[in-house]
Short mmCIF file of C-alpha atoms and ligand atoms in Angstrom, two decimals:
data_model
loop_
_atom_site.label_atom_id
_atom_site.label_comp_id
_atom_site.label_asym_id
_atom_site.label_seq_id
_atom_site.Cartn_x
_atom_site.Cartn_y
_atom_site.Cartn_z
CA MET C 1 -52.28 79.63 115.89
CA ASN C 2 -55.75 81.02 115.09
CA GLY C 3 -55.26 80.27 111.43
CA ALA C 4 -52.16 82.48 111.21
CA ARG C 5 -49.13 80.76 109.79
CA PRO C 6 -46.55 79.96 112.44
CA ILE C 7 -43.15 81.62 112.36
CA ALA C 8 -40.01 79.70 113.28
CA VAL C 9 -36.49 81.02 113.79
CA VAL C 10 -33.82 78.48 112.89
CA THR C 11 -30.35 79.34 114.18
CA GLY C 12 -27.69 77.55 112.18
CA GLY C 13 -30.30 77.14 109.44
CA ALA C 14 -27.69 77.13 106.67
CA GLY C 15 -25.89 74.21 108.30
CA PHE C 16 -26.29 70.49 107.89
CA ILE C 17 -29.25 69.64 110.13
CA GLY C 18 -30.54 73.22 110.26
CA SER C 19 -31.07 73.34 106.51
CA HIS C 20 -33.05 70.11 106.61
CA MET C 21 -35.06 71.74 109.39
CA VAL C 22 -35.83 74.66 107.07
CA ASP C 23 -37.04 72.24 104.37
CA VAL C 24 -39.36 70.48 106.80
CA LEU C 25 -40.81 73.70 108.24
CA LEU C 26 -41.46 75.27 104.83
CA ALA C 27 -43.12 72.05 103.70
CA HIS C 28 -45.42 72.37 106.73
CA GLY C 29 -46.47 75.90 105.83
CA TYR C 30 -44.23 77.77 108.24
CA ARG C 31 -42.64 81.13 107.68
CA VAL C 32 -38.98 80.65 108.48
CA ARG C 33 -36.23 83.04 109.55
CA VAL C 34 -32.71 81.71 109.36
CA VAL C 35 -29.84 83.19 111.29
CA ASP C 36 -26.41 81.80 110.47
CA ASN C 37 -22.92 83.30 110.42
CA LEU C 38 -21.87 80.94 107.61
CA SER C 39 -18.88 79.71 109.60
CA GLY C 40 -19.93 76.12 109.01
CA GLY C 41 -23.18 76.57 107.16
CA ARG C 42 -23.37 77.21 103.43
CA ILE C 43 -25.85 79.46 101.74
CA ALA C 44 -26.08 76.83 98.98
CA ASN C 45 -27.87 74.59 101.50
CA LEU C 46 -30.81 76.98 101.26
CA SER C 47 -30.74 77.32 97.48
CA PRO C 48 -33.85 75.14 96.94
CA HIS C 49 -35.79 78.03 98.53
CA LYS C 50 -33.96 80.94 96.93
CA THR C 51 -37.10 82.59 95.65
CA ASN C 52 -39.44 81.50 98.44
CA PRO C 53 -40.89 84.59 100.15
CA ASP C 54 -41.57 82.50 103.27
CA LEU C 55 -37.84 82.23 103.97
CA SER C 56 -35.67 85.09 105.19
CA PHE C 57 -31.96 84.92 105.90
CA GLU C 58 -29.82 87.01 108.21
CA GLU C 59 -26.07 86.57 108.32
CA ALA C 60 -25.23 87.04 111.99
CA ASP C 61 -23.27 85.50 114.81
CA ILE C 62 -25.49 84.29 117.67
CA ARG C 63 -23.13 85.97 120.15
CA ASP C 64 -24.14 89.31 118.64
CA ILE C 65 -27.88 88.76 119.06
CA VAL C 66 -29.39 91.30 121.46
CA PRO C 67 -32.41 90.48 123.63
CA GLU C 68 -34.70 92.87 121.75
CA THR C 69 -33.68 91.64 118.31
CA SER C 70 -36.33 91.94 115.60
CA LEU C 71 -35.07 88.58 114.33
CA VAL C 72 -37.07 86.73 116.96
CA ARG C 73 -39.87 89.25 117.59
CA GLY C 74 -43.26 87.80 116.65
CA ALA C 75 -41.86 84.27 116.25
CA ASN C 76 -43.67 81.25 117.67
CA TYR C 77 -40.70 78.94 117.91
CA VAL C 78 -36.93 79.06 118.09
CA LEU C 79 -35.02 75.98 116.94
CA HIS C 80 -31.44 76.39 118.04
CA PHE C 81 -28.85 74.53 115.94
CA ALA C 82 -26.15 77.21 115.66
CA GLY C 83 -22.89 76.19 117.24
CA ILE C 84 -19.55 74.63 116.48
CA GLY C 85 -18.76 70.92 116.34
CA ASP C 86 -15.86 68.47 116.07
CA ILE C 87 -13.78 66.92 118.79
CA VAL C 88 -10.19 67.76 117.88
CA PRO C 89 -10.56 71.55 117.41
CA SER C 90 -12.54 71.68 120.66
CA ILE C 91 -9.59 70.17 122.52
CA GLU C 92 -7.27 72.67 120.82
CA ARG C 93 -9.45 75.78 121.20
CA PRO C 94 -11.80 75.25 124.15
CA ILE C 95 -12.58 78.94 124.74
CA GLU C 96 -14.09 79.28 121.28
CA TYR C 97 -16.36 76.29 121.97
CA MET C 98 -17.52 77.53 125.36
CA ASP C 99 -18.05 80.98 123.95
CA THR C 100 -20.15 79.96 120.96
CA ASN C 101 -21.99 76.94 122.31
CA ILE C 102 -22.76 78.26 125.80
CA GLN C 103 -22.65 82.05 125.71
CA GLY C 104 -24.05 82.07 122.17
CA THR C 105 -26.95 79.94 123.39
CA VAL C 106 -27.57 82.39 126.22
CA HIS C 107 -27.92 85.20 123.68
CA VAL C 108 -30.52 83.20 121.75
CA LEU C 109 -32.33 82.28 124.99
CA GLU C 110 -32.56 85.93 125.97
CA ALA C 111 -33.98 86.86 122.58
CA ALA C 112 -36.50 84.00 122.84
CA ARG C 113 -37.51 85.14 126.34
CA HIS C 114 -38.06 88.73 125.22
CA ALA C 115 -40.09 87.58 122.23
CA ARG C 116 -42.16 85.30 124.51
CA VAL C 117 -41.92 82.42 122.06
CA ALA C 118 -44.11 79.37 122.59
CA LYS C 119 -41.13 77.01 122.46
CA PHE C 120 -37.34 76.97 122.37
CA VAL C 121 -35.94 73.66 121.16
CA TYR C 122 -32.27 73.00 121.84
CA ALA C 123 -30.17 70.76 119.58
CA ALA C 124 -28.18 68.80 122.15
CA SER C 125 -25.56 66.14 121.63
CA SER C 126 -25.46 62.53 122.80
CA SER C 127 -21.76 63.16 123.52
CA CYS C 128 -22.88 64.36 126.99
CA TYR C 129 -23.16 60.68 128.02
CA GLY C 130 -19.51 59.87 127.30
CA ILE C 131 -18.96 56.15 126.84
CA ALA C 132 -22.48 55.12 127.67
CA ALA C 133 -24.36 51.99 128.59
CA THR C 134 -26.60 51.00 125.69
CA PRO C 135 -29.32 51.41 124.67
CA THR C 136 -28.92 54.83 126.26
CA ARG C 137 -31.81 56.42 128.08
CA GLU C 138 -32.27 60.10 128.94
CA ASP C 139 -31.53 59.47 132.64
CA HIS C 140 -28.10 57.99 131.90
CA PRO C 141 -25.29 59.66 133.93
CA ILE C 142 -23.64 62.64 132.27
CA ALA C 143 -19.90 62.37 131.51
CA PRO C 144 -18.62 64.72 128.78
CA GLN C 145 -15.19 63.59 127.51
CA TYR C 146 -13.96 66.67 125.64
CA PRO C 147 -14.74 70.40 125.46
CA TYR C 148 -17.22 70.11 122.58
CA ALA C 149 -19.32 67.65 124.60
CA LEU C 150 -19.08 69.83 127.70
CA SER C 151 -20.04 72.98 125.82
CA LYS C 152 -23.13 71.41 124.27
CA TYR C 153 -24.18 70.04 127.64
CA GLN C 154 -23.69 73.38 129.37
CA GLY C 155 -25.71 75.06 126.61
CA GLU C 156 -28.51 72.63 127.38
CA GLN C 157 -28.20 73.39 131.08
CA ALA C 158 -28.53 77.09 130.28
CA ALA C 159 -31.70 76.41 128.29
CA PHE C 160 -33.28 74.55 131.21
CA HIS C 161 -32.16 77.29 133.56
CA TRP C 162 -34.14 79.76 131.44
CA HIS C 163 -37.03 77.32 131.65
CA ARG C 164 -36.93 77.27 135.45
CA VAL C 165 -36.05 80.87 136.20
CA TYR C 166 -37.89 82.70 133.41
CA ARG C 167 -40.53 80.07 132.55
CA LEU C 168 -39.31 79.94 128.96
CA PRO C 169 -40.88 76.83 127.40
CA VAL C 170 -37.87 74.67 126.52
CA ASN C 171 -37.36 71.17 125.13
CA SER C 172 -34.08 69.51 124.21
CA ILE C 173 -33.22 66.72 121.80
CA ARG C 174 -29.95 64.84 122.25
CA ILE C 175 -28.96 63.79 118.76
CA PHE C 176 -26.92 60.61 118.23
CA ASN C 177 -25.11 60.17 114.86
CA ALA C 178 -27.00 62.37 112.40
CA TYR C 179 -26.13 61.81 108.75
CA GLY C 180 -27.49 62.87 105.39
CA THR C 181 -26.95 65.08 102.39
CA ARG C 182 -25.18 68.38 103.17
CA VAL C 183 -23.14 66.87 105.99
CA ARG C 184 -20.07 69.05 105.96
CA THR C 185 -17.47 68.46 103.28
CA THR C 186 -14.56 70.52 104.58
CA GLY C 187 -12.57 71.27 107.69
CA ALA C 188 -11.32 69.15 110.54
CA TYR C 189 -11.03 65.38 110.49
CA GLY C 190 -14.17 63.63 111.60
CA ALA C 191 -17.64 62.67 110.40
CA VAL C 192 -17.07 59.35 108.74
CA PHE C 193 -19.30 59.99 105.70
CA GLY C 194 -17.25 62.89 104.32
CA VAL C 195 -14.04 60.96 104.92
CA PHE C 196 -15.23 57.84 103.11
CA PHE C 197 -16.98 59.65 100.22
CA LYS C 198 -13.87 61.61 99.34
CA GLN C 199 -11.78 58.41 99.56
CA LYS C 200 -14.27 56.73 97.24
CA LEU C 201 -14.07 59.59 94.71
CA ALA C 202 -10.27 59.51 94.82
CA GLY C 203 -10.13 55.73 94.44
CA LYS C 204 -8.34 55.42 97.78
CA PRO C 205 -9.05 52.86 100.52
CA PHE C 206 -11.50 53.63 103.31
CA THR C 207 -9.68 54.31 106.58
CA VAL C 208 -11.67 52.00 108.83
CA VAL C 209 -11.07 52.53 112.53
CA GLY C 210 -10.47 49.43 114.66
CA ASP C 211 -11.93 46.32 113.09
CA GLY C 212 -15.03 47.96 111.62
CA THR C 213 -17.43 46.10 113.90
CA GLN C 214 -18.10 49.23 115.98
CA ARG C 215 -21.66 50.43 115.57
CA ARG C 216 -23.24 53.89 115.41
CA ASP C 217 -26.84 54.90 115.78
CA PHE C 218 -27.08 56.78 112.48
CA VAL C 219 -30.25 58.81 112.10
CA TYR C 220 -31.12 60.57 108.85
CA ALA C 221 -31.27 64.37 108.87
CA THR C 222 -34.89 64.64 107.69
CA ASP C 223 -35.96 62.31 110.51
CA VAL C 224 -34.03 64.55 112.93
CA ALA C 225 -35.75 67.66 111.58
CA GLU C 226 -39.17 66.06 111.89
CA ALA C 227 -38.47 65.27 115.56
CA PHE C 228 -37.60 68.93 116.17
CA ARG C 229 -40.83 70.11 114.56
CA LEU C 230 -42.79 67.80 116.87
CA ALA C 231 -40.76 68.95 119.89
CA ALA C 232 -41.70 72.55 119.06
CA GLU C 233 -45.38 71.90 118.45
CA THR C 234 -46.01 69.64 121.45
CA GLU C 235 -47.70 70.96 124.58
CA LYS C 236 -44.96 69.34 126.62
CA THR C 237 -42.12 71.47 128.00
CA GLY C 238 -39.05 70.84 130.12
CA GLU C 239 -38.40 67.56 128.30
CA ILE C 240 -35.26 65.86 127.05
CA TRP C 241 -35.41 63.23 124.32
CA ASN C 242 -32.71 60.98 122.93
CA LEU C 243 -32.81 60.76 119.17
CA GLY C 244 -31.29 58.05 117.02
CA ALA C 245 -32.76 55.48 114.67
CA GLY C 246 -32.55 53.00 117.56
CA ASP C 247 -30.85 50.48 115.25
CA PRO C 248 -27.06 50.88 115.31
CA GLN C 249 -25.17 50.00 112.14
CA PRO C 250 -21.64 48.58 111.96
CA ILE C 251 -19.05 50.64 110.06
CA ASP C 252 -18.48 47.47 107.98
CA ARG C 253 -22.02 47.85 106.72
CA LEU C 254 -21.36 51.44 105.62
CA VAL C 255 -18.24 50.28 103.79
CA GLU C 256 -20.24 47.52 102.11
CA LEU C 257 -22.89 50.00 100.94
CA ILE C 258 -20.36 52.47 99.52
CA GLY C 259 -18.08 49.74 98.17
CA GLY C 260 -14.30 49.85 97.93
CA PRO C 261 -11.00 48.69 99.45
CA ILE C 262 -10.15 49.14 103.14
CA VAL C 263 -7.12 50.13 105.18
CA TYR C 264 -7.39 49.68 108.94
CA ILE C 265 -6.28 52.38 111.36
CA PRO C 266 -6.01 52.24 115.18
CA LYS C 267 -8.97 52.71 117.45
CA ARG C 268 -9.04 56.14 119.06
CA PRO C 269 -8.98 56.65 122.81
CA GLY C 270 -12.34 57.27 124.42
CA GLU C 271 -14.20 56.06 121.36
CA PRO C 272 -17.33 54.02 122.13
CA ASP C 273 -17.85 50.62 120.48
CA VAL C 274 -21.56 51.27 120.20
CA THR C 275 -23.76 54.34 120.25
CA TRP C 276 -27.40 53.44 120.56
CA ALA C 277 -30.26 55.70 121.57
CA ASP C 278 -33.13 54.25 123.52
CA ILE C 279 -35.94 55.93 121.56
CA THR C 280 -38.80 54.69 123.74
CA LYS C 281 -39.44 58.15 125.20
CA ILE C 282 -39.48 60.16 121.98
CA THR C 283 -41.56 57.51 120.24
CA ARG C 284 -44.11 57.62 123.04
CA ASP C 285 -44.19 61.36 123.76
CA LEU C 286 -43.97 62.78 120.24
CA ASN C 287 -45.28 59.87 118.20
CA TRP C 288 -42.06 60.16 116.19
CA LYS C 289 -40.39 57.32 114.41
CA PRO C 290 -37.48 57.09 112.00
CA ARG C 291 -38.64 56.77 108.39
CA VAL C 292 -35.42 56.60 106.37
CA PRO C 293 -33.73 53.17 106.48
CA PHE C 294 -29.92 53.23 106.57
CA GLU C 295 -29.59 51.79 103.05
CA LYS C 296 -31.85 54.49 101.64
CA GLY C 297 -30.10 57.29 103.52
CA VAL C 298 -26.69 56.20 102.27
CA ALA C 299 -28.06 55.87 98.73
CA GLN C 300 -29.41 59.44 98.89
CA MET C 301 -25.98 60.67 99.90
CA MET C 302 -24.25 58.58 97.23
CA ALA C 303 -26.47 60.24 94.63
CA GLU C 304 -24.80 63.53 95.62
CA ILE C 305 -21.29 62.19 96.11
CA HIS C 306 -19.93 64.89 93.76
CA ASN C 307 -20.49 67.37 96.64
CA TRP C 308 -17.49 65.84 98.40
CA ARG C 309 -15.21 66.53 95.39
CA ASP C 310 -13.37 69.32 97.21
CA ALA C 311 -13.38 67.66 100.64
CA PRO C 312 -10.00 66.90 102.21
CA LEU C 313 -8.61 63.49 101.36
CA TRP C 314 -7.56 61.64 104.49
CA ASP C 315 -5.16 58.72 104.71
CA PRO C 316 -3.71 56.81 107.69
CA GLU C 317 -0.73 59.22 107.97
CA SER C 318 -2.68 62.47 107.84
CA ILE C 319 -5.29 61.05 110.26
CA LYS C 320 -2.51 60.14 112.67
CA LEU C 321 -1.24 63.73 112.59
CA ALA C 322 -4.70 65.27 112.82
CA THR C 323 -5.71 63.18 115.82
CA LYS C 324 -2.50 63.65 117.80
CA THR C 325 -4.10 66.16 120.17
CA TRP C 326 -6.95 63.75 120.71
CA TYR C 327 -4.58 60.95 121.69
CA ASP C 328 -2.52 63.25 123.90
CA ALA C 329 -5.60 64.55 125.70
CA MET C 330 -7.40 61.30 126.18
CA SER C 331 -4.90 58.52 126.63
CA ALA C 332 -3.71 60.15 129.86
CA GLU C 333 -6.67 58.64 131.73
N1 LIG E 1 -14.70 55.99 111.39
C1 LIG E 1 -13.88 55.22 110.61
N2 LIG E 1 -12.94 55.83 109.84
C2 LIG E 1 -12.77 57.18 109.80
C3 LIG E 1 -13.60 57.97 110.60
C4 LIG E 1 -14.55 57.35 111.38
O1 LIG E 1 -13.98 53.99 110.60
O2 LIG E 1 -11.86 57.65 109.07
C5 LIG E 1 -15.71 55.33 112.24
C6 LIG E 1 -15.51 55.62 113.73
O3 LIG E 1 -14.73 54.62 114.33
C7 LIG E 1 -16.92 55.59 114.25
C8 LIG E 1 -17.78 55.97 113.06
O4 LIG E 1 -16.97 55.86 111.92
O5 LIG E 1 -17.29 54.28 114.63
C9 LIG E 1 -18.35 57.36 113.17
O6 LIG E 1 -17.30 58.26 113.37
P1 LIG E 1 -17.58 59.81 113.46
O7 LIG E 1 -16.27 60.46 113.77
O8 LIG E 1 -18.34 60.23 112.26
O9 LIG E 1 -18.60 59.91 114.70
P2 LIG E 1 -18.40 59.51 116.25
O10 LIG E 1 -17.17 58.64 116.38
O11 LIG E 1 -18.30 60.80 116.95
O12 LIG E 1 -19.62 58.74 116.61
#
């Protein structure tokens, strides 16, 4: 960078992983520009940097970004996290998901191309693999099971299309189960941490799916953000990396760490017993490794459990209602 401080644009920077990304970049001396429409993100996630002149914030929808936008002009890197998540609403409102996660990505790609950035890093989802063989490598067959998964995969395809056609330097990281402070506290059913924390605060039993032996490759948000920084700074382009901790944890273990009574609810259709990233490639290429052990990550979240005070309280009945579309869509197979 010839001594100049690098500039990074973080789309979705007020969201869960995006805001951890902002923390990591500022700690590494970056100047950071956040663009977020605050649909899922919260400005409070950026409050640690309220008075930091190295951080600027623009409230905007990625679908409104024009190719010549000054938002990206002069930036070295674009880290693209903006998008919408969750399975059930994606089955109910697929157009919204395709529109934001694919077309929105195209708007950001065009801005990155015009600004001639040195790297565009796409936040992809491991859901593209469907019910996958484990540990899952990057060359595993692609089989999205619901519109959210499809939209994130198509967004990734768009990014690599810009790489091939316009020579935009692109890398993509397929994130497994990211967790950590600031994971969303409101909205649709899903994301086990918010569900369990609110149940804990309310003194209600944890709604454990199946028998609780299913495992997830939980990776802590700061470890995720660090991987994205390395994926931006590397000379490599055109790469895909799977990102998890590489050490899947049973849901029973999570329950044990939080502590409380349990009520069992039925397994959901199309739900994998294990998610498990093969992290050989990212470890080798980026010299990345997970640093936050599961116990420590959960403890860090527990220290902020009050943040889930206003989260919806789920119980077996309300979960049954909320997942009806999911069952209807997926048990037809
Ligand atoms: N889970 C659970 N009870 C809940 C919600 C989730 O036991 O009320 C489990 C679920 O079976 C899965 C894990 O927690 O094994 C993570 O679920 P989440 O929906 O957060 O992520 P995903 O299933 O997409 O990996």
